[in-house]
Coordinates of C-alpha atoms and ligand atoms in Angstrom, one line a residue:
M168 CA 0.0 0.0 0.0
L169 CA 1.3 3.5 -0.9
S170 CA 1.9 6.1 1.8
L171 CA 0.1 9.4 1.6
E172 CA 3.3 11.1 0.5
E173 CA 3.7 8.6 -2.4
K174 CA 0.0 9.2 -3.4
L175 CA 0.5 13.0 -3.4
H176 CA 3.6 12.6 -5.5
D177 CA 1.8 10.3 -8.0
A178 CA -1.1 12.7 -8.3
A179 CA 1.2 15.7 -8.7
E180 CA 3.1 13.9 -11.4
L181 CA 0.0 12.9 -13.4
M182 CA -1.4 16.5 -13.1
Q183 CA 1.9 18.0 -14.2
Q184 CA 1.9 15.8 -17.3
A185 CA -1.8 16.8 -18.1
Q186 CA -2.8 19.9 -20.1
R187 CA -6.6 19.8 -19.9
I188 CA -7.6 18.8 -16.4
V189 CA -11.4 18.7 -15.6
V190 CA -12.4 18.7 -12.0
L191 CA -15.7 17.4 -10.7
T192 CA -16.6 18.7 -7.3
G193 CA -19.3 17.7 -4.8
A194 CA -20.5 18.8 -1.4
G195 CA -17.3 17.4 0.2
I196 CA -15.1 20.2 -1.1
S197 CA -17.2 22.7 0.8
T198 CA -17.5 20.9 4.2
E199 CA -14.3 22.7 5.3
S200 CA -16.1 26.0 4.6
G201 CA -18.8 25.0 7.1
I202 CA -21.5 23.7 4.7
P203 CA -22.4 20.1 5.6
D204 CA -22.6 17.5 2.8
F205 CA -25.6 15.2 2.5
R206 CA -24.1 11.7 2.8
S207 CA -21.5 11.8 5.5
P208 CA -22.6 10.5 8.9
G209 CA -24.5 13.1 10.9
S210 CA -25.6 15.1 7.9
P211 CA -28.8 17.2 8.1
W212 CA -30.5 14.7 5.7
E213 CA -30.5 12.0 8.4
K214 CA -33.1 14.0 10.2
N215 CA -34.8 15.6 7.2
P216 CA -34.9 13.7 4.0
P217 CA -34.7 15.9 0.9
T218 CA -37.9 17.2 -0.7
S219 CA -38.4 15.9 -4.3
Y220 CA -39.2 18.2 -7.2
R221 CA -42.5 16.5 -7.7
D222 CA -43.6 16.9 -4.1
F223 CA -42.5 20.5 -4.2
L224 CA -44.7 21.2 -7.2
E225 CA -47.7 19.2 -6.1
K226 CA -47.9 19.4 -2.3
P227 CA -48.1 22.7 -0.3
E228 CA -47.1 20.9 2.9
A229 CA -43.9 19.6 1.1
R230 CA -43.1 23.2 0.2
Q231 CA -43.6 24.4 3.7
C232 CA -41.3 21.6 5.0
Y233 CA -38.8 22.5 2.3
W234 CA -38.6 26.2 3.4
Q235 CA -38.4 25.3 7.1
T236 CA -35.6 22.8 6.7
R237 CA -33.7 24.9 4.2
S238 CA -33.3 27.9 6.4
N239 CA -30.3 26.5 8.4
L240 CA -28.5 25.4 5.2
S241 CA -29.1 28.8 3.5
T242 CA -27.5 30.6 6.5
Q243 CA -24.5 28.3 6.3
V244 CA -24.2 28.8 2.6
R245 CA -24.5 32.6 3.0
M246 CA -21.8 32.7 5.6
A247 CA -19.3 30.4 3.9
Q248 CA -16.0 31.4 2.5
P249 CA -13.8 29.4 0.0
N250 CA -11.3 27.1 1.7
A251 CA -7.8 25.9 0.8
A252 CA -9.2 23.3 -1.7
H253 CA -11.2 25.9 -3.6
R254 CA -8.1 28.2 -3.7
A255 CA -5.9 25.3 -5.0
L256 CA -8.2 25.0 -8.0
V257 CA -7.6 28.7 -8.7
E258 CA -3.9 28.0 -8.6
L259 CA -4.4 25.1 -11.0
E260 CA -6.2 27.5 -13.4
R261 CA -3.4 30.0 -13.0
K262 CA -0.9 27.3 -14.0
G263 CA -2.9 26.9 -17.3
K264 CA -3.8 23.3 -16.5
L265 CA -7.5 23.6 -15.8
S266 CA -10.0 23.4 -18.6
G267 CA -13.1 23.3 -16.4
I268 CA -14.8 22.7 -13.1
I269 CA -18.0 20.8 -13.1
T270 CA -19.6 21.3 -9.8
Q271 CA -22.6 19.6 -8.1
N272 CA -22.6 22.4 -5.6
F273 CA -24.9 25.4 -5.6
D274 CA -22.9 27.5 -3.1
G275 CA -20.9 29.6 -5.6
L276 CA -17.6 29.1 -3.7
H277 CA -15.6 28.4 -6.8
Q278 CA -16.5 31.8 -8.2
D279 CA -15.8 33.4 -4.9
A280 CA -12.4 31.8 -4.8
G281 CA -11.5 33.4 -8.1
N282 CA -11.9 30.7 -10.8
N283 CA -13.1 32.1 -14.1
P284 CA -16.9 31.8 -14.1
E285 CA -16.7 30.8 -17.8
H286 CA -14.8 27.6 -16.8
I287 CA -17.4 26.6 -14.2
V288 CA -20.4 24.3 -15.0
E289 CA -23.0 24.4 -12.2
L290 CA -24.8 21.1 -12.9
H291 CA -27.2 21.5 -9.9
G292 CA -27.8 25.2 -10.3
T293 CA -27.1 28.0 -7.8
S294 CA -28.7 29.0 -4.6
R295 CA -27.6 32.6 -5.2
F296 CA -30.7 33.2 -7.4
A297 CA -34.3 32.3 -7.2
G298 CA -36.1 30.8 -10.2
C299 CA -39.7 30.4 -11.3
T300 CA -40.7 26.7 -11.8
L301 CA -43.1 27.8 -14.6
C302 CA -41.5 30.5 -16.7
G303 CA -37.9 30.0 -15.5
K304 CA -37.4 33.7 -14.8
R305 CA -34.5 34.3 -12.4
S306 CA -34.8 36.8 -9.6
S307 CA -33.1 37.8 -6.3
M308 CA -32.8 35.0 -3.8
D309 CA -32.4 37.6 -1.0
V310 CA -35.8 39.1 -1.9
L311 CA -37.4 35.6 -2.0
Q312 CA -35.8 34.8 1.4
Q313 CA -37.1 38.0 2.9
R314 CA -40.6 37.1 1.7
I315 CA -40.3 33.7 3.3
D316 CA -38.9 35.2 6.5
A317 CA -41.8 37.6 6.6
G318 CA -44.2 34.7 6.7
E319 CA -45.2 34.3 3.1
V320 CA -46.0 30.5 2.8
D321 CA -46.1 30.0 -1.0
P322 CA -44.3 32.7 -2.9
R323 CA -45.2 33.1 -6.5
C324 CA -43.6 34.6 -9.6
D325 CA -44.7 38.2 -10.3
E326 CA -44.7 37.5 -14.0
C327 CA -46.6 34.3 -14.4
G328 CA -47.8 33.2 -10.9
G329 CA -45.6 30.1 -11.0
L330 CA -44.0 28.7 -7.8
L331 CA -40.7 30.2 -6.8
K332 CA -37.7 28.3 -5.3
P333 CA -34.0 28.7 -5.3
A334 CA -32.5 28.1 -8.8
T335 CA -31.1 24.7 -7.6
I336 CA -31.9 21.2 -8.9
L337 CA -34.1 19.2 -6.5
F338 CA -34.2 15.4 -6.4
G339 CA -36.1 14.2 -9.5
Q340 CA -35.6 17.5 -11.3
R341 CA -33.9 17.3 -14.6
V342 CA -30.3 18.7 -14.9
P343 CA -30.6 21.4 -17.7
D344 CA -29.5 20.0 -21.1
A345 CA -27.1 22.9 -21.8
E346 CA -25.2 22.3 -18.5
L347 CA -25.0 18.6 -19.0
A348 CA -23.9 19.0 -22.6
R349 CA -21.1 21.4 -21.5
A350 CA -20.0 19.0 -18.8
K351 CA -19.8 16.1 -21.3
Q352 CA -18.0 18.2 -23.8
L353 CA -15.3 19.1 -21.2
T354 CA -15.0 15.5 -20.1
E355 CA -14.7 14.3 -23.7
A356 CA -11.8 16.7 -24.2
C357 CA -9.9 16.3 -21.0
D358 CA -6.6 14.5 -20.5
L359 CA -7.1 14.0 -16.7
F360 CA -10.2 13.8 -14.6
L361 CA -10.1 14.8 -10.9
V362 CA -13.0 14.2 -8.5
V363 CA -13.0 16.2 -5.2
G364 CA -15.5 15.5 -2.4
S365 CA -18.2 13.6 -4.2
S366 CA -19.8 10.3 -3.2
L367 CA -20.4 9.7 -6.9
K368 CA -23.9 8.5 -6.1
V369 CA -25.8 11.3 -7.9
I370 CA -26.6 10.8 -11.6
P371 CA -25.8 12.2 -14.1
A372 CA -22.7 13.7 -12.5
A373 CA -21.5 10.3 -11.5
T374 CA -21.4 9.1 -15.1
L375 CA -18.8 11.7 -16.1
P376 CA -15.7 10.0 -14.6
R377 CA -16.8 6.8 -16.3
L378 CA -16.9 8.7 -19.6
A379 CA -13.3 9.8 -19.0
L380 CA -12.2 6.3 -18.0
N381 CA -13.7 4.9 -21.2
R382 CA -11.1 7.0 -23.0
N383 CA -8.3 5.7 -20.8
V384 CA -7.9 9.2 -19.2
P385 CA -6.2 9.1 -15.8
L386 CA -8.6 9.4 -12.9
I387 CA -7.7 10.9 -9.4
L388 CA -10.2 10.7 -6.6
I389 CA -10.0 12.8 -3.4
N390 CA -12.8 11.8 -1.1
L391 CA -13.0 10.9 2.6
Q392 CA -15.2 7.9 2.0
P393 CA -14.8 5.1 -0.5
T394 CA -16.6 5.4 -3.9
T395 CA -17.6 2.8 -6.5
L396 CA -14.8 4.0 -8.8
D397 CA -11.9 3.6 -6.3
A398 CA -10.8 0.3 -8.0
A399 CA -10.7 2.0 -11.4
A400 CA -8.9 5.2 -10.4
D401 CA -5.1 5.8 -10.8
V402 CA -4.8 7.5 -7.5
V403 CA -7.3 7.5 -4.5
I404 CA -6.7 9.8 -1.6
S405 CA -9.0 9.5 1.4
E406 CA -8.0 12.6 3.2
K407 CA -9.4 16.1 3.6
A408 CA -9.5 18.0 0.3
G409 CA -8.4 21.2 2.0
V410 CA -5.2 19.5 3.1
V411 CA -4.3 17.4 0.1
L412 CA -5.3 19.4 -2.9
P413 CA -3.1 22.4 -2.0
A414 CA -0.2 20.0 -1.3
I415 CA -0.6 18.3 -4.8
V416 CA -0.9 21.6 -6.6
E417 CA 2.2 23.0 -4.8
Q418 CA 4.2 19.8 -5.8
M419 CA 3.3 20.2 -9.5
Ligands
LIG800 P1 -22.4 13.8 -1.1 O1 -22.9 14.5 0.2 O2 -23.1 12.7 -1.7 O3 -20.9 13.3 -0.8 C1 -19.9 14.1 -0.3 C2 -18.7 13.3 -0.2 O4 -17.6 14.2 0.2 C3 -18.8 12.2 0.8 O5 -18.5 10.9 0.2 C4 -17.7 12.5 1.9 O6 -16.9 11.4 2.3 C5 -16.8 13.5 1.1 N1 -16.2 14.5 2.0 C6 -16.8 15.3 3.0 N2 -15.9 16.2 3.4 C7 -14.8 16.0 2.7 C8 -13.5 16.7 2.8 N3 -13.2 17.7 3.6 N4 -12.5 16.3 1.9 C9 -12.8 15.3 1.0 N5 -14.0 14.6 1.0 C10 -15.0 15.0 1.8 O7 -22.2 15.0 -2.1 P2 -22.4 15.0 -3.6 O8 -21.9 13.8 -4.2 O9 -22.0 16.4 -4.0 O10 -24.0 15.0 -3.7 C11 -24.9 15.6 -2.9 C12 -25.8 16.6 -3.6 O11 -26.2 17.6 -2.6 C13 -25.1 17.4 -4.6 O12 -25.7 17.1 -5.8 C14 -25.3 18.9 -4.3 O13 -26.2 19.4 -5.3 C15 -26.0 18.9 -3.1 N6 -25.3 19.6 -2.0 C16 -24.6 20.8 -2.2 C17 -23.9 21.4 -1.2 C18 -23.1 22.7 -1.5 O14 -23.4 23.4 -2.5 N7 -22.1 23.0 -0.7 C19 -24.0 21.0 0.1 C20 -24.8 19.8 0.4 C21 -25.4 19.2 -0.7

């Protein structure tokens, strides 16, 4: 078995040789910024299972529950600052090695860290905006949150009367075709695929590293818990992203 130092060295060497690295990030990259992920032991989901998109659209009581349980998470996301792992990806971009970040996160921390927004694909949307479920119009999330906090139970779009919610993707909601197409395009063109902080249990994001593997592209996984792709990866590092990612980028 390789030591941590050897794994860091191998990862740095592979990344040094690559020219078009694509990074898939999940909730695990932001836990060190104070935003809990959903699948680690003790996560908020153990108490409150997620609201599905269908329930949100069809059941007023599901919407009420959604807004109640979301308020904690939205405060954590509002207060969060990028951590050392986010900053390491900015450094990777500065080195000219990064062709894109595909993120499952809606927290906007890659943009806050300083990565070029044009290189970021937000597969699961963003909690920085509100969106109408009927006409798709985007509006201010702060204003929507103020309406909720003021006691409004079922806020509606002022254009079309559709239901409002954060512009994120709920369970059972389709990932926008354009975002998925961009993510696939980046993956098809990359020469190294790096996963940081994702359980790889959410489809379609979890299919992307397989696409890369099908082209014999090196795969590096940084995740605290094991994933189904560990056996197929070139390097697996089960340590905190905020510790190992800066160490790898520094060694490159
Ligand atoms: P997940 O919760 O399924 O998995 C996160 C993984 O990260 C876990 O396997 C865990 O072991 C690992 N992890 C936790 N802390 C880590 C650290 N410091 N370093 C390395 N690994 C760490 O997350 P997911 O696969 O992204 O899927 C959950 C869904 O929930 C996502 O689709 C996302 O949309 C949403 N989500 C987003 C946020 C956010 O925006 N920050 C937070 C929670 C959930």
